[in-house]
Amino acid sequence: MTKPPGKETPAILAETLLEAAPDAIVIVDRNGRIVLVNRQTERLFGYTRAELIGQPVETLVPERFHEKHLGHRAGYFAAPRARAMGSGLELRARRKDGTEFPVEISLSPLETEEGLFVSSWIQDVTERKRSEQALLESEERHRLILSNVDEIVYMVGIENGNPLESRAQFVSEGVERIAGYAVEDFLRDPGLWLRAVHPDDLSAVEQATRRILESGVSGTREYRFRHGKTGAYLWIEDHVIPRLDDSGRPAAILGVARDVTERKLAEEKFRSLLESAPDAMVIVDRNGEILLVNAQAERLFGYTRQELLGQPVEILVPPRFRERHWHHRSDYSVDPRVRLIGAGRELYGLRKDGTEFPVEISLSPLETEEGPLVSSAIRDITERKRVEKKLAESEDRYRDLVEHSQELICTHDLEGRILSINPWASRTLGRKLEDLSRMNVRDVLAPEVRHEFEAYLAGIRRDGVARGLMLVETATGEKRIWEYHNTLRTEGVPAPIVRGMAHDVTDRKWAEKELKASRGRLLALSRRLIEAQEAERRHIARELHDEIGQE
């Protein structure tokens, strides 16, 4: 499981993989309710998606099995794990029209942020069951039943202990529709099938065949097969059943092959996504050995793929952390689930040149035919750490500024409830900081001006800014005058808040008042002085007039 490069990519990829799957896929929640189906589910069961979403998964199960299925479902959620299709059970499903059909089901737990879900891959094995039964009864009946089956059903005798070069005893007509060969071609030419297998897959096919014959247990082979008419290679999934003679030795093999090219193409898209992931992707087996890496892992750690494949994953961990990492890996194998590692702890990666760098790791379990694997998405967070450090330093400076400011710095909501306030207010008002944090701004105003507060709130809602003077009352009853300048913030917050700043101007206002009074007194004194001067001038003028008159 990889971490995609963007938010839309995983959704597109998931939808592509879901719809391209040849089997019906049904995803249910912990309550057994269907939350997602693909197009093949609609075709197989005859329901539309709208009819299935939200319904209990027992809708797709025959009624006589409902009670037992509820018990199986509860047991699975109690111990969720991936289970192979079929598991030796005879399972049946029910269509919308009431008809039943045999199925094989693969269950896989899906851990998500919304909780645990279960993915069910449902394969209709009606034709295969019919084909296998027909093969066991008689070759003639094989041809009658399998003439229109959209799979290749065949039986090959084992000559000289090697079925790969033995003559086919029976091949269904599906070989012409799927692979482009006539039935007679395979019956006449024992080497045709082997020549059509892709050369790079021959060794794997031989090993799988040998393993099936030695164990006497049915198995599956996957390989590329050349189309007889187009020459293009298609992917074949070949389910092989060994047929034993009276002495218990393999005498023939029965096979049911189908075209899985679409599924393989979906897997290739998955690999493409792996390579395009922005994070380093490292997939390891249960022993902690690296099985797969992407190009970003090569760039991040400085190794080539060849240098990493087969190495213990601890090669990417600084030596001082390796013992702890080994214990974490052991714990994860006991409880595998999707985890994000790195939050709240210091994790470091180790490059080939010996340099270390901080990382964040997302772990995801992968269930495969080869056993459980673990996918690690490793992200270099050096730049994030640098930004976080700068942010912490900035916040520290801001906190220091706020706490030691000689002015009010606060925030309140549009009802006036105080959201944050600095120590200056506590010192000035004589109230405890925690008490102020639970108060409304209205509560610190002087009683005679509290009726004006609603007008203030309405104004800042309307204009986004408010400034002026406010009369506050301290815990001792003293009245103080604050000059404020408040602004409304709506961006980047869940709800609008008001940023408030104010400083105490009481002394200045009293000084201004005294100065105004002094100016009044001085003006009155000046008027009286001018009047006295005018009176004195008039008096002198009269005396001069009288004296001149006498002379």
Coordinates of C-alpha atoms in Angstrom, one line a residue:
M1 CA 0.0 0.0 0.0
T2 CA 1.5 3.2 -1.1
K3 CA 1.1 6.8 -0.2
P4 CA -0.1 8.8 -3.2
P5 CA 1.3 12.1 -4.5
G6 CA -1.9 14.1 -4.2
K7 CA -5.4 14.0 -2.7
E8 CA -7.1 13.0 -6.0
T9 CA -4.7 10.3 -7.1
P10 CA -5.6 7.6 -4.6
A11 CA -9.4 8.1 -5.3
I12 CA -8.8 7.8 -9.0
L13 CA -6.6 4.7 -8.6
A14 CA -8.9 3.0 -6.2
E15 CA -11.8 3.5 -8.5
T16 CA -9.8 2.2 -11.5
L17 CA -8.7 -0.9 -9.6
L18 CA -12.2 -1.5 -8.2
E19 CA -13.9 -1.3 -11.6
A20 CA -11.2 -3.2 -13.5
A21 CA -11.4 -6.2 -11.1
P22 CA -12.9 -9.3 -12.7
D23 CA -14.6 -10.3 -9.5
A24 CA -17.4 -8.7 -7.5
I25 CA -16.1 -6.5 -4.7
V26 CA -18.2 -5.7 -1.7
I27 CA -16.9 -3.5 1.2
V28 CA -18.9 -3.6 4.5
D29 CA -18.5 -1.7 7.8
R30 CA -18.3 -3.1 11.3
N31 CA -22.1 -3.3 11.4
G32 CA -22.2 -5.5 8.3
R33 CA -23.7 -2.6 6.2
I34 CA -22.6 -2.4 2.5
V35 CA -20.7 0.8 1.9
L36 CA -19.2 0.2 -1.6
V37 CA -19.6 -2.2 -4.5
N38 CA -18.1 -2.4 -8.1
R39 CA -19.7 -2.8 -11.5
Q40 CA -19.1 -6.6 -11.4
T41 CA -21.2 -6.9 -8.3
E42 CA -24.2 -5.3 -10.1
R43 CA -23.8 -7.7 -13.0
L44 CA -23.3 -10.7 -10.7
F45 CA -26.2 -10.1 -8.3
G46 CA -28.6 -8.2 -10.4
Y47 CA -28.9 -5.2 -8.0
T48 CA -28.0 -1.6 -8.7
R49 CA -25.5 0.2 -6.4
A50 CA -28.3 2.3 -5.0
E51 CA -30.2 -0.8 -4.0
L52 CA -27.2 -2.3 -2.2
I53 CA -25.5 0.7 -0.4
G54 CA -26.5 0.7 3.2
Q55 CA -28.1 -2.7 3.1
P56 CA -26.9 -5.6 5.4
V57 CA -24.5 -7.9 3.5
E58 CA -26.8 -10.8 4.3
T59 CA -28.9 -9.4 1.4
L60 CA -26.5 -11.4 -0.8
V61 CA -26.7 -14.6 1.3
P62 CA -29.5 -17.2 1.0
E63 CA -32.0 -16.8 3.9
R64 CA -31.2 -20.3 5.4
F65 CA -27.6 -19.2 6.0
H66 CA -28.4 -15.8 7.6
E67 CA -28.0 -16.8 11.2
K68 CA -24.8 -18.7 10.6
H69 CA -23.5 -15.8 8.5
L70 CA -24.1 -13.4 11.3
G71 CA -22.0 -15.5 13.6
H72 CA -19.2 -15.8 11.1
R73 CA -19.3 -12.0 10.6
A74 CA -19.0 -11.3 14.3
G75 CA -16.2 -13.8 14.6
Y76 CA -14.3 -12.3 11.7
F77 CA -14.5 -8.7 13.1
A78 CA -13.2 -10.1 16.5
A79 CA -10.1 -11.5 14.7
P80 CA -9.8 -9.9 11.3
R81 CA -7.3 -11.3 8.9
A82 CA -6.9 -11.9 5.2
R83 CA -8.4 -15.3 4.1
A84 CA -7.9 -17.1 0.8
M85 CA -10.8 -17.6 -1.5
G86 CA -12.9 -20.7 -0.9
S87 CA -11.0 -22.0 2.1
G88 CA -12.4 -25.5 1.3
L89 CA -16.0 -24.5 2.0
E90 CA -19.0 -24.7 -0.2
L91 CA -20.3 -21.2 -0.2
R92 CA -23.4 -19.9 -2.0
A93 CA -24.8 -16.5 -2.8
R94 CA -28.2 -15.2 -3.7
R95 CA -29.2 -12.9 -6.6
K96 CA -31.9 -10.3 -6.6
D97 CA -34.2 -12.7 -8.5
G98 CA -33.8 -15.3 -5.8
T99 CA -31.5 -17.7 -7.7
E100 CA -28.5 -19.1 -5.9
F101 CA -25.0 -19.8 -7.2
P102 CA -21.7 -21.1 -5.7
V103 CA -19.0 -18.6 -4.9
E104 CA -15.5 -18.3 -3.5
I105 CA -14.8 -15.4 -1.2
S106 CA -11.6 -13.6 -0.2
L107 CA -11.9 -11.4 2.9
S108 CA -9.4 -8.7 3.8
P109 CA -9.6 -6.2 6.7
L110 CA -9.2 -2.5 5.8
E111 CA -8.1 -0.1 8.5
T112 CA -9.2 3.5 7.8
E113 CA -9.7 6.7 9.7
E114 CA -13.4 5.9 9.9
G115 CA -12.7 2.5 11.5
L116 CA -12.4 -1.1 10.4
F117 CA -14.0 -2.2 7.1
V118 CA -13.9 -5.6 5.3
S119 CA -13.3 -6.1 1.6
S120 CA -14.9 -9.2 0.1
W121 CA -13.8 -10.4 -3.3
I122 CA -16.6 -12.6 -4.6
Q123 CA -16.0 -14.9 -7.5
D124 CA -18.9 -16.8 -9.2
V125 CA -17.5 -20.4 -9.6
T126 CA -20.6 -21.8 -11.1
E127 CA -19.0 -22.6 -14.5
R128 CA -15.8 -23.8 -12.9
K129 CA -17.6 -26.1 -10.5
R130 CA -19.7 -27.4 -13.3
S131 CA -16.6 -27.8 -15.4
E132 CA -14.7 -29.7 -12.7
Q133 CA -17.6 -32.0 -12.0
A134 CA -18.1 -32.7 -15.7
L135 CA -14.4 -33.5 -16.1
L136 CA -14.5 -36.0 -13.3
E137 CA -17.6 -37.8 -14.7
S138 CA -16.7 -38.3 -18.4
E139 CA -14.8 -36.7 -21.2
E140 CA -17.8 -36.7 -23.5
R141 CA -19.9 -34.8 -21.0
H142 CA -16.9 -32.4 -20.7
R143 CA -17.4 -31.3 -24.3
L144 CA -21.1 -31.0 -23.9
I145 CA -21.1 -28.8 -20.8
L146 CA -17.9 -26.8 -21.5
S147 CA -18.6 -25.9 -25.1
N148 CA -19.7 -22.4 -24.2
V149 CA -17.7 -21.8 -21.0
D150 CA -15.7 -18.6 -21.2
E151 CA -12.6 -20.3 -19.7
I152 CA -10.1 -22.8 -21.0
V153 CA -10.8 -26.2 -19.5
Y154 CA -8.3 -28.9 -20.3
M155 CA -6.9 -32.3 -19.3
V156 CA -3.3 -33.4 -20.0
G157 CA -2.0 -36.8 -19.4
I158 CA 1.5 -37.2 -17.8
E159 CA 3.9 -38.9 -20.2
N160 CA 7.4 -39.8 -18.9
G161 CA 6.6 -37.8 -15.7
N162 CA 6.5 -34.5 -17.6
P163 CA 3.0 -32.9 -18.2
L164 CA 4.6 -29.8 -19.8
E165 CA 5.4 -31.8 -23.0
S166 CA 2.5 -34.3 -22.8
R167 CA -0.4 -34.5 -25.2
A168 CA -3.7 -32.8 -24.3
Q169 CA -6.5 -35.3 -23.9
F170 CA -9.2 -32.6 -23.8
V171 CA -9.4 -28.8 -24.4
S172 CA -12.6 -26.8 -24.3
E173 CA -13.6 -24.4 -27.0
G174 CA -12.7 -21.5 -24.8
V175 CA -9.2 -21.9 -26.0
E176 CA -10.3 -20.4 -29.4
R177 CA -12.3 -17.5 -27.9
I178 CA -9.6 -16.6 -25.3
A179 CA -6.3 -17.6 -26.7
G180 CA -6.9 -17.7 -30.5
Y181 CA -6.0 -21.4 -31.0
A182 CA -8.2 -24.2 -32.5
V183 CA -8.9 -27.1 -30.2
E184 CA -7.4 -29.5 -32.7
D185 CA -4.1 -27.6 -32.6
F186 CA -3.6 -28.5 -28.9
L187 CA -4.8 -32.0 -29.3
R188 CA -2.4 -32.6 -32.2
D189 CA 0.7 -30.7 -31.1
P190 CA 1.9 -31.5 -27.5
G191 CA 4.6 -28.8 -27.6
L192 CA 2.3 -25.9 -28.7
W193 CA 1.2 -24.8 -25.2
L194 CA 4.8 -24.7 -24.0
R195 CA 5.9 -22.7 -27.0
A196 CA 3.2 -20.1 -26.4
V197 CA 4.3 -19.4 -22.8
H198 CA 6.4 -16.3 -22.5
P199 CA 10.1 -17.4 -22.3
D200 CA 10.6 -15.3 -19.1
D201 CA 7.8 -17.3 -17.4
L202 CA 8.9 -20.8 -18.4
S203 CA 11.0 -21.4 -15.3
A204 CA 8.2 -20.2 -12.9
V205 CA 5.7 -22.4 -14.7
E206 CA 7.9 -25.5 -14.4
Q207 CA 8.5 -24.9 -10.7
A208 CA 4.8 -24.4 -10.0
T209 CA 3.9 -27.6 -11.9
R210 CA 6.5 -29.6 -10.1
R211 CA 5.3 -28.3 -6.7
I212 CA 1.7 -29.2 -7.5
L213 CA 2.6 -32.7 -8.7
E214 CA 4.9 -33.4 -5.7
S215 CA 2.3 -32.2 -3.2
G216 CA -0.7 -33.8 -4.9
V217 CA -2.7 -30.6 -4.0
S218 CA -4.3 -28.3 -6.5
G219 CA -2.5 -25.0 -7.1
T220 CA -2.5 -21.9 -9.4
R221 CA 0.0 -20.8 -12.1
E222 CA 0.2 -17.4 -13.6
Y223 CA 2.0 -16.7 -16.8
R224 CA 2.0 -14.7 -20.1
F225 CA 0.6 -16.6 -23.0
R226 CA 0.9 -15.6 -26.7
H227 CA -2.4 -15.2 -28.5
G228 CA -2.6 -17.5 -31.6
K229 CA -4.0 -14.9 -33.9
T230 CA -2.7 -11.5 -32.8
G231 CA 0.6 -12.6 -31.3
A232 CA 0.1 -10.3 -28.3
Y233 CA 0.7 -11.7 -24.8
L234 CA -2.2 -12.1 -22.4
W235 CA -2.0 -13.0 -18.7
I236 CA -3.4 -16.4 -17.8
E237 CA -4.4 -17.6 -14.3
D238 CA -4.3 -21.4 -14.5
H239 CA -6.0 -23.4 -11.7
V240 CA -4.5 -26.9 -11.8
I241 CA -5.9 -30.1 -10.2
P242 CA -3.6 -33.2 -10.1
R243 CA -5.4 -36.5 -10.9
L244 CA -3.9 -39.6 -9.3
D245 CA -3.9 -43.2 -10.4
D246 CA -4.7 -46.2 -8.2
S247 CA -1.2 -46.2 -6.7
G248 CA -1.5 -42.5 -5.7
R249 CA 0.9 -41.2 -8.4
P250 CA -0.1 -38.2 -10.7
A251 CA -1.6 -39.6 -13.9
A252 CA -3.0 -36.4 -15.4
I253 CA -3.7 -32.8 -14.6
L254 CA -7.1 -31.0 -14.9
G255 CA -6.9 -27.3 -15.5
V256 CA -9.2 -24.3 -15.7
A257 CA -7.5 -21.2 -17.1
R258 CA -8.9 -17.7 -17.5
D259 CA -7.8 -14.4 -18.9
V260 CA -6.6 -12.1 -16.1
T261 CA -5.0 -9.5 -18.3
E262 CA -7.2 -6.7 -17.0
R263 CA -6.2 -7.5 -13.4
K264 CA -2.5 -7.5 -14.3
L265 CA -2.9 -4.2 -16.0
A266 CA -4.4 -2.8 -12.8
E267 CA -1.4 -4.2 -10.9
E268 CA 0.9 -2.4 -13.3
K269 CA -0.9 0.8 -12.7
F270 CA -0.3 0.2 -9.0
R271 CA 3.4 -0.2 -9.6
S272 CA 3.3 3.0 -11.6
L273 CA 1.8 4.7 -8.7
L274 CA 4.5 3.3 -6.4
E275 CA 7.1 4.8 -8.6
S276 CA 5.4 8.1 -8.8
A277 CA 4.9 8.4 -5.0
P278 CA 6.5 11.5 -3.5
D279 CA 7.7 9.4 -0.5
A280 CA 10.3 6.7 -0.3
M281 CA 8.5 3.4 -0.5
V282 CA 10.2 0.4 1.1
I283 CA 8.4 -3.0 1.2
V284 CA 9.9 -5.7 3.5
D285 CA 9.0 -9.3 4.3
R286 CA 8.3 -10.8 7.7
N287 CA 12.0 -11.2 8.4
G288 CA 12.6 -7.5 7.8
E289 CA 14.4 -8.0 4.5
I290 CA 13.9 -5.4 1.7
L291 CA 11.9 -6.8 -1.2
L292 CA 10.9 -3.7 -3.1
V293 CA 11.8 0.0 -3.2
N294 CA 10.9 2.9 -5.5
A295 CA 13.0 5.5 -7.2
Q296 CA 12.4 8.0 -4.4
A297 CA 13.9 5.6 -1.9
E298 CA 17.0 5.5 -4.1
R299 CA 17.2 9.3 -4.2
L300 CA 16.5 9.8 -0.5
F301 CA 18.9 7.2 0.9
G302 CA 21.6 7.3 -1.8
Y303 CA 21.5 3.5 -2.5
T304 CA 20.7 1.7 -5.8
R305 CA 17.9 -0.9 -5.8
Q306 CA 20.4 -3.6 -6.2
E307 CA 22.3 -2.5 -3.1
L308 CA 19.1 -2.5 -1.0
L309 CA 17.2 -5.6 -2.2
G310 CA 17.7 -8.5 0.2
Q311 CA 19.2 -6.3 2.9
P312 CA 17.8 -6.0 6.4
V313 CA 15.7 -2.8 6.7
E314 CA 17.9 -1.7 9.6
I315 CA 20.5 -0.6 7.0
L316 CA 18.4 2.5 6.7
V317 CA 18.4 3.2 10.5
P318 CA 21.2 4.9 12.5
P319 CA 23.1 2.4 14.6
R320 CA 22.1 3.9 17.9
F321 CA 18.4 3.2 17.1
R322 CA 18.7 -0.3 15.5
E323 CA 18.0 -2.4 18.6
R324 CA 14.9 -0.3 19.4
H325 CA 13.8 -0.6 15.7
W326 CA 14.2 -4.3 15.8
H327 CA 11.9 -4.5 18.9
H328 CA 9.3 -2.2 17.2
R329 CA 9.4 -4.4 14.1
S330 CA 8.7 -7.5 16.2
D331 CA 5.8 -5.8 17.9
Y332 CA 4.4 -4.8 14.5
S333 CA 4.5 -8.4 13.3
V334 CA 2.2 -9.3 16.2
D335 CA -0.2 -6.5 15.7
P336 CA 0.0 -5.4 12.0
R337 CA -2.2 -2.4 11.1
V338 CA -1.9 1.0 9.4
R339 CA 0.2 3.3 11.6
L340 CA 1.7 6.7 11.3
I341 CA 5.0 6.8 13.2
G342 CA 6.9 10.0 13.9
A343 CA 4.3 12.2 15.6
G344 CA 5.6 13.0 19.0
R345 CA 8.9 11.1 18.7
E346 CA 12.2 11.6 17.0
L347 CA 12.8 9.2 14.1
Y348 CA 15.9 9.4 11.9
G349 CA 16.9 7.8 8.6
L350 CA 20.5 6.9 7.6
R351 CA 21.9 7.7 4.1
K352 CA 24.6 5.6 2.4
D353 CA 27.1 8.5 3.1
G354 CA 26.4 8.2 6.8
T355 CA 24.4 11.4 7.2
E356 CA 21.2 11.3 9.3
F357 CA 17.9 13.1 8.7
P358 CA 14.5 13.3 10.5
V359 CA 11.7 11.1 9.0
E360 CA 8.1 10.3 9.4
I361 CA 7.0 6.8 8.5
S362 CA 3.6 5.3 7.6
L363 CA 3.3 1.5 7.9
S364 CA 0.7 -0.6 6.2
P365 CA 0.4 -4.4 6.2
L366 CA 0.2 -6.3 2.9
E367 CA -1.3 -9.8 2.6
T368 CA 0.1 -11.7 -0.3
E369 CA 0.3 -15.3 -1.5
E370 CA 3.9 -15.4 -0.3
G371 CA 2.9 -14.2 3.2
P372 CA 2.5 -11.0 5.1
L373 CA 4.6 -8.0 4.0
V374 CA 4.9 -4.5 5.3
S375 CA 4.9 -1.3 3.2
S376 CA 6.7 1.7 4.7
A377 CA 6.2 5.2 3.3
I378 CA 9.2 7.2 4.5
R379 CA 9.1 11.0 4.3
D380 CA 12.0 13.4 4.8
I381 CA 10.8 16.0 7.2
T382 CA 14.0 18.1 7.5
E383 CA 12.3 21.2 6.0
R384 CA 9.3 20.7 8.2
K385 CA 11.5 20.5 11.3
R386 CA 13.3 23.7 10.3
V387 CA 10.0 25.5 9.8
E388 CA 8.6 24.1 13.1
K389 CA 11.8 25.4 14.9
K390 CA 11.3 28.8 13.3
L391 CA 7.7 28.8 14.2
A392 CA 8.5 27.8 17.8
E393 CA 11.0 30.7 18.0
S394 CA 8.5 33.1 16.5
E395 CA 5.8 31.9 19.0
D396 CA 8.2 32.3 21.8
R397 CA 9.0 35.9 20.8
Y398 CA 5.3 36.6 20.4
R399 CA 4.5 35.1 23.8
D400 CA 7.3 37.1 25.4
L401 CA 6.0 40.3 23.7
V402 CA 2.4 39.6 24.8
E403 CA 3.2 38.7 28.3
H404 CA 5.5 41.7 28.9
S405 CA 3.5 44.2 26.9
Q406 CA 2.5 47.4 28.7
E407 CA -0.7 47.5 26.8
L408 CA -3.8 45.3 26.6
I409 CA -3.7 42.5 24.0
C410 CA -6.8 40.3 23.9
T411 CA -9.3 38.5 21.7
H412 CA -13.1 38.1 22.2
D413 CA -16.0 36.6 20.2
L414 CA -18.9 38.5 18.7
E415 CA -20.8 38.1 22.0
G416 CA -18.0 39.8 23.9
R417 CA -16.7 36.6 25.6
I418 CA -13.0 36.9 26.3
L419 CA -11.0 34.2 24.5
S420 CA -7.5 35.3 25.4
I421 CA -6.0 38.2 27.4
N422 CA -2.5 39.1 28.5
P423 CA -1.1 39.7 32.1
W424 CA -1.2 43.5 31.7
A425 CA -4.9 43.5 32.0
S426 CA -4.7 41.5 35.2
R427 CA -2.2 43.9 36.7
T428 CA -4.2 47.0 35.6
L429 CA -7.6 45.7 36.7
G430 CA -6.5 44.0 39.8
R431 CA -8.2 40.7 38.8
K432 CA -6.7 37.2 38.4
L433 CA -5.9 36.2 34.8
E434 CA -7.9 33.0 35.0
D435 CA -11.0 35.0 36.2
L436 CA -10.6 37.5 33.3
S437 CA -10.5 34.6 30.8
R438 CA -13.9 33.5 31.9
M439 CA -15.5 37.0 31.8
N440 CA -17.2 39.1 29.2
V441 CA -15.8 42.4 28.1
R442 CA -19.0 44.0 29.3
D443 CA -18.2 42.9 32.8
V444 CA -15.0 45.1 33.1
L445 CA -16.7 48.2 31.9
A446 CA -17.9 50.8 34.3
P447 CA -21.6 50.3 35.1
E448 CA -22.6 53.7 33.6
V449 CA -21.3 52.8 30.1
R450 CA -22.3 49.1 29.8
H451 CA -25.4 50.0 27.9
E452 CA -23.1 51.2 25.0
F453 CA -21.5 47.8 24.5
E454 CA -24.2 46.4 22.2
A455 CA -23.7 49.4 19.9
Y456 CA -19.9 48.6 19.9
L457 CA -20.5 45.0 18.9
A458 CA -22.9 46.0 16.1
G459 CA -20.4 48.4 14.8
I460 CA -17.5 46.0 14.6
R461 CA -19.8 43.3 13.0
R462 CA -20.7 45.9 10.3
D463 CA -17.4 47.8 9.8
G464 CA -14.8 45.2 10.9
V465 CA -13.0 47.8 12.9
A466 CA -13.8 50.0 16.0
R467 CA -11.7 52.5 17.9
G468 CA -12.4 55.0 20.7
L469 CA -12.3 55.3 24.5
M470 CA -13.7 52.9 27.0
L471 CA -14.3 53.5 30.7
V472 CA -13.3 50.4 32.8
E473 CA -13.6 49.7 36.5
T474 CA -10.9 47.9 38.5
A475 CA -11.5 45.4 41.3
T476 CA -11.2 48.2 43.8
G477 CA -13.8 50.4 42.1
E478 CA -11.4 52.8 40.5
K479 CA -12.4 54.1 37.1
R480 CA -9.8 54.0 34.3
I481 CA -9.9 55.3 30.7
W482 CA -8.6 53.0 28.0
E483 CA -8.1 54.0 24.4
Y484 CA -8.8 50.9 22.1
H485 CA -8.3 49.9 18.5
N486 CA -10.0 46.6 17.6
T487 CA -10.3 44.7 14.3
L488 CA -12.5 41.7 13.2
R489 CA -10.8 38.5 12.0
T490 CA -12.8 36.1 9.8
E491 CA -10.1 34.4 7.7
G492 CA -8.4 31.2 8.9
V493 CA -10.5 30.8 12.0
P494 CA -13.5 28.5 12.7
A495 CA -15.6 31.5 13.9
P496 CA -15.1 35.3 13.7
I497 CA -13.0 36.8 16.5
V498 CA -12.1 40.4 17.5
R499 CA -8.5 41.3 18.0
G500 CA -8.3 43.9 20.7
M501 CA -5.5 46.3 21.7
A502 CA -5.8 49.1 24.2
H503 CA -3.6 51.3 26.5
D504 CA -4.4 53.3 29.6
V505 CA -4.8 57.0 28.9
T506 CA -6.3 57.9 32.3
D507 CA -3.4 60.1 33.4
R508 CA -3.2 61.8 30.0
K509 CA -7.0 62.5 30.0
W510 CA -6.8 63.9 33.6
A511 CA -3.8 66.0 32.5
E512 CA -5.7 67.2 29.5
K513 CA -8.7 68.1 31.7
E514 CA -6.5 70.0 34.1
L515 CA -4.7 71.7 31.2
K516 CA -8.1 72.7 29.8
A517 CA -9.2 74.0 33.2
S518 CA -5.9 75.9 33.6
R519 CA -6.4 77.4 30.2
G520 CA -9.8 78.6 31.2
R521 CA -8.6 80.2 34.3
L522 CA -5.7 81.8 32.4
L523 CA -8.2 83.1 29.8
A524 CA -10.4 84.6 32.5
L525 CA -7.4 86.2 34.2
S526 CA -6.3 87.6 30.8
R527 CA -9.7 89.1 30.2
R528 CA -9.7 90.7 33.7
L529 CA -6.2 92.1 33.0
I530 CA -7.2 93.5 29.7
E531 CA -10.3 95.1 31.3
A532 CA -8.2 96.6 34.1
Q533 CA -5.8 98.0 31.5
E534 CA -8.7 99.5 29.5
A535 CA -10.1 101.0 32.6
E536 CA -6.6 102.5 33.5
R537 CA -6.2 103.9 30.0
R538 CA -9.7 105.5 30.2
H539 CA -8.8 106.9 33.7
I540 CA -5.5 108.4 32.4
A541 CA -7.2 109.8 29.3
R542 CA -9.8 111.6 31.5
E543 CA -7.1 113.1 33.7
L544 CA -5.1 114.3 30.7
H545 CA -8.3 115.8 29.2
D546 CA -9.1 117.6 32.4
E547 CA -5.6 118.9 32.8
I548 CA -5.3 120.1 29.3
G549 CA -8.7 121.7 29.6
Q550 CA -7.7 123.6 32.8
E551 CA -4.5 124.8 31.1

